[in-house]
């Protein structure tokens, strides 16, 4: 097969790697400089600047009639911005949304979207728009030689490279954008606060960020929601140009209902209601009965949350909703923008305002110099017109008789070409009506203006004074009160799952084969339930549906599950082996439930035990938690519940009994309280008999002063009151005393009535 090679001697050949790298870098810089990041001077991205300029060229000022948005978009993409009309229209809509821009730049008429769905705006053929009064601060000095101009995309028109902003719009309206390798998130601020800080920096160039923050307390979003970020965090944010702001919805109590009146920036009311409704459907929000959206024209945000009852803690409920929904939200701050040197940079508050003041001083200087040039030119022309007035007859004669009157006029009256041209451009009626007094009055006025301009341009202090006066005037004209209230609060914490579940009494039933189920109520007889063939009742406990169900196995490990997740007692239940990883040879022997602070006594059949809280028995792992150290040959005995009725533990007695009928009673306070372990010896059993399996502790119980216990020996039981126990009292770890005849083979011990 013949290989064909083709050469292109007239074309440059470069490696693909170099070409791809250059192409990507070019694209990156285009996106950064011409699309995503705002310019520090006017705070606008190119598409926004072009929309505002095109609308001004169409005469769509704040006092004009609205025009179809399609007309504006057509001019923008046809003359200055050769991109898609949909993207251009969306950018224009964003500038018209009062919930998106702190100081909107476009005054829209028609459907321009809503906080629920900002992109639900009508098509541009239906809506109308014009500029707002605020845009005058961006455009009023445009024709005064203040900015540079460049050709548009096809070279047929000129467009401004920036707008001569009289206010630091980059801070007032903020900006968001994603470029290549960088992004920007500049929050909006209050105009009066920003102007006050700018003036302070203008007067005192060494002002620190902390001192500027005496005026700029924090961002000011177009919403009445609270900013709960601390002052220290806000100061760090402004000192670095990077950080996070936390916003929280504003609510009030109206009767038994909760009314949300303001939401964080860019939070949709419909989304918040959806988030709350999802929790209600998942039965994770039993405190809420109903939701309503009563927002209307008079109340732009009015979300109604109806608690289930008056017993619901409103503050606790709202804290949970703040933590689990968009009622509380973080806003990222990244003050990245294109500086006055044309390069992208991350700026702190002081650097930003300092650069903007440099931009403003340059702009005002160019405006004054341009005006000075105009005044000088006009004075020059007036001097020529005065000559013409003084020699009006001769001027008219020259114009009538000479084919080329301009050089004759210049030579005869020692005029410049500009002066001669101005005389020739006058209409005859104006030439005949030249009045010396008017010319000299205008000359005097312009001379005074020239002197004033020269004084300002020649003095930096006068220039600063002028800028200060203009800033103050604009603040009075466009300024308003702060909307986002600054309230320092800690971040909300969600409620635990147990606190959100309905608290209903349940009975947890464990079978000998390790199957579990849950029955509603505490009055059920677990022995009367149906069990699988070959299976039977093992143990049960009383608890509540919002508590943990705890299981103790024969090796001393504990396992736990939320009680509400257990199958109903109407079924045969499910095996715990499907939920947990249990050791070979081990089996589940007891179940417990109750408040996490409930105290119990855990012990093994070898007579060792300790007091612990149910919270220590909770385990989040499938392999369980090693709770009670059980030696080889021993098993756990049934845990004893300690009734906490406000009385000290010293008033209660712990009673231990062995299989050979030895019973020992001693104060409960002698038993140590541990998180886990083996515990201390409770009753003394001879080691030989323990090892031989001839005697062991069959059970224990905790008895209050007026309670009675039952000691069982097979089907027989012995009822003992507090006075009967006196004979068996001793010190912990003693042998105890022998029970009466007939109770030498004890099987269990329990409180009477259990």
Coordinates of N, CA, C and O in Angstrom, one line a residue, residues 1 8 13 15 29 36 38 68 87 100 107 258 260 348 398 426 437 445 448 508 533 578 607 612 614:
X1 N 0.8 -1.2 0.0 CA 0.0 0.0 0.0 C 0.9 1.2 0.0 O 1.8 1.4 0.8
X8 N 2.4 21.4 2.9 CA 1.8 22.7 2.7 C 2.9 23.7 3.0 O 3.0 24.3 4.1
X13 N 3.5 25.3 10.4 CA 3.3 24.1 11.1 C 3.7 24.2 12.5 O 4.9 24.5 12.8
X15 N 3.2 22.3 16.6 CA 2.8 21.1 17.3 C 1.3 21.2 17.8 O 0.9 22.3 18.2
X29 N -9.1 33.6 28.5 CA -9.0 35.1 28.7 C -10.3 35.8 28.1 O -10.7 36.8 28.7
X36 N -17.6 36.9 31.9 CA -18.0 36.5 33.2 C -17.8 37.4 34.3 O -18.5 37.5 35.3
X38 N -17.1 41.2 36.2 CA -17.5 42.6 36.0 C -16.2 43.5 36.1 O -15.2 43.1 36.6
X68 N -41.0 47.9 23.4 CA -40.9 46.5 23.4 C -39.5 46.0 23.6 O -38.5 46.5 23.1
X87 N -30.1 34.6 25.4 CA -29.1 35.0 26.5 C -29.1 36.5 26.7 O -29.1 36.9 27.9
X100 N -33.6 40.5 42.3 CA -32.3 40.0 41.9 C -31.3 41.1 42.0 O -30.1 40.9 42.5
X107 N -36.3 49.2 33.9 CA -37.6 49.3 34.4 C -38.5 48.5 33.5 O -38.8 48.9 32.3
X258 N -47.5 30.4 62.4 CA -46.2 31.0 62.1 C -46.2 31.6 60.7 O -46.6 31.0 59.7
X260 N -44.0 33.5 57.8 CA -42.7 33.8 57.3 C -42.9 35.0 56.3 O -43.6 34.9 55.3
X348 N -9.8 43.1 48.5 CA -10.4 43.4 49.8 C -11.2 44.7 49.7 O -11.1 45.4 48.7
X398 N -16.9 91.1 2.0 CA -16.0 90.0 1.6 C -16.7 88.7 1.2 O -16.4 88.1 0.3
X426 N -22.2 80.8 10.1 CA -23.4 81.6 10.7 C -24.3 81.9 9.5 O -23.9 82.2 8.4
X437 N -22.9 92.9 23.3 CA -23.2 92.7 24.7 C -23.3 91.2 25.0 O -22.8 90.7 26.0
X445 N -18.7 84.8 31.2 CA -19.1 83.5 31.8 C -18.1 82.4 31.6 O -17.8 81.7 32.5
X448 N -14.9 82.9 33.4 CA -15.0 82.5 34.8 C -15.0 81.0 35.0 O -14.4 80.4 35.9
X508 N -41.9 -3.7 73.0 CA -40.9 -4.4 72.2 C -40.8 -5.9 72.6 O -40.6 -6.2 73.8
X533 N -43.3 -21.6 64.5 CA -43.2 -23.0 65.0 C -41.8 -23.3 65.6 O -40.8 -23.0 64.9
X578 N -30.9 -10.2 60.6 CA -30.9 -9.5 59.3 C -30.5 -8.0 59.5 O -30.1 -7.3 58.5
X607 N -21.9 -12.8 89.1 CA -22.1 -11.9 90.2 C -21.4 -10.5 90.1 O -21.2 -9.8 91.1
X612 N -25.3 1.8 84.7 CA -25.0 2.6 83.5 C -26.3 3.2 83.0 O -27.4 2.9 83.4
X614 N -28.8 4.1 79.7 CA -29.2 3.5 78.5 C -28.5 4.1 77.3 O -28.3 3.4 76.3

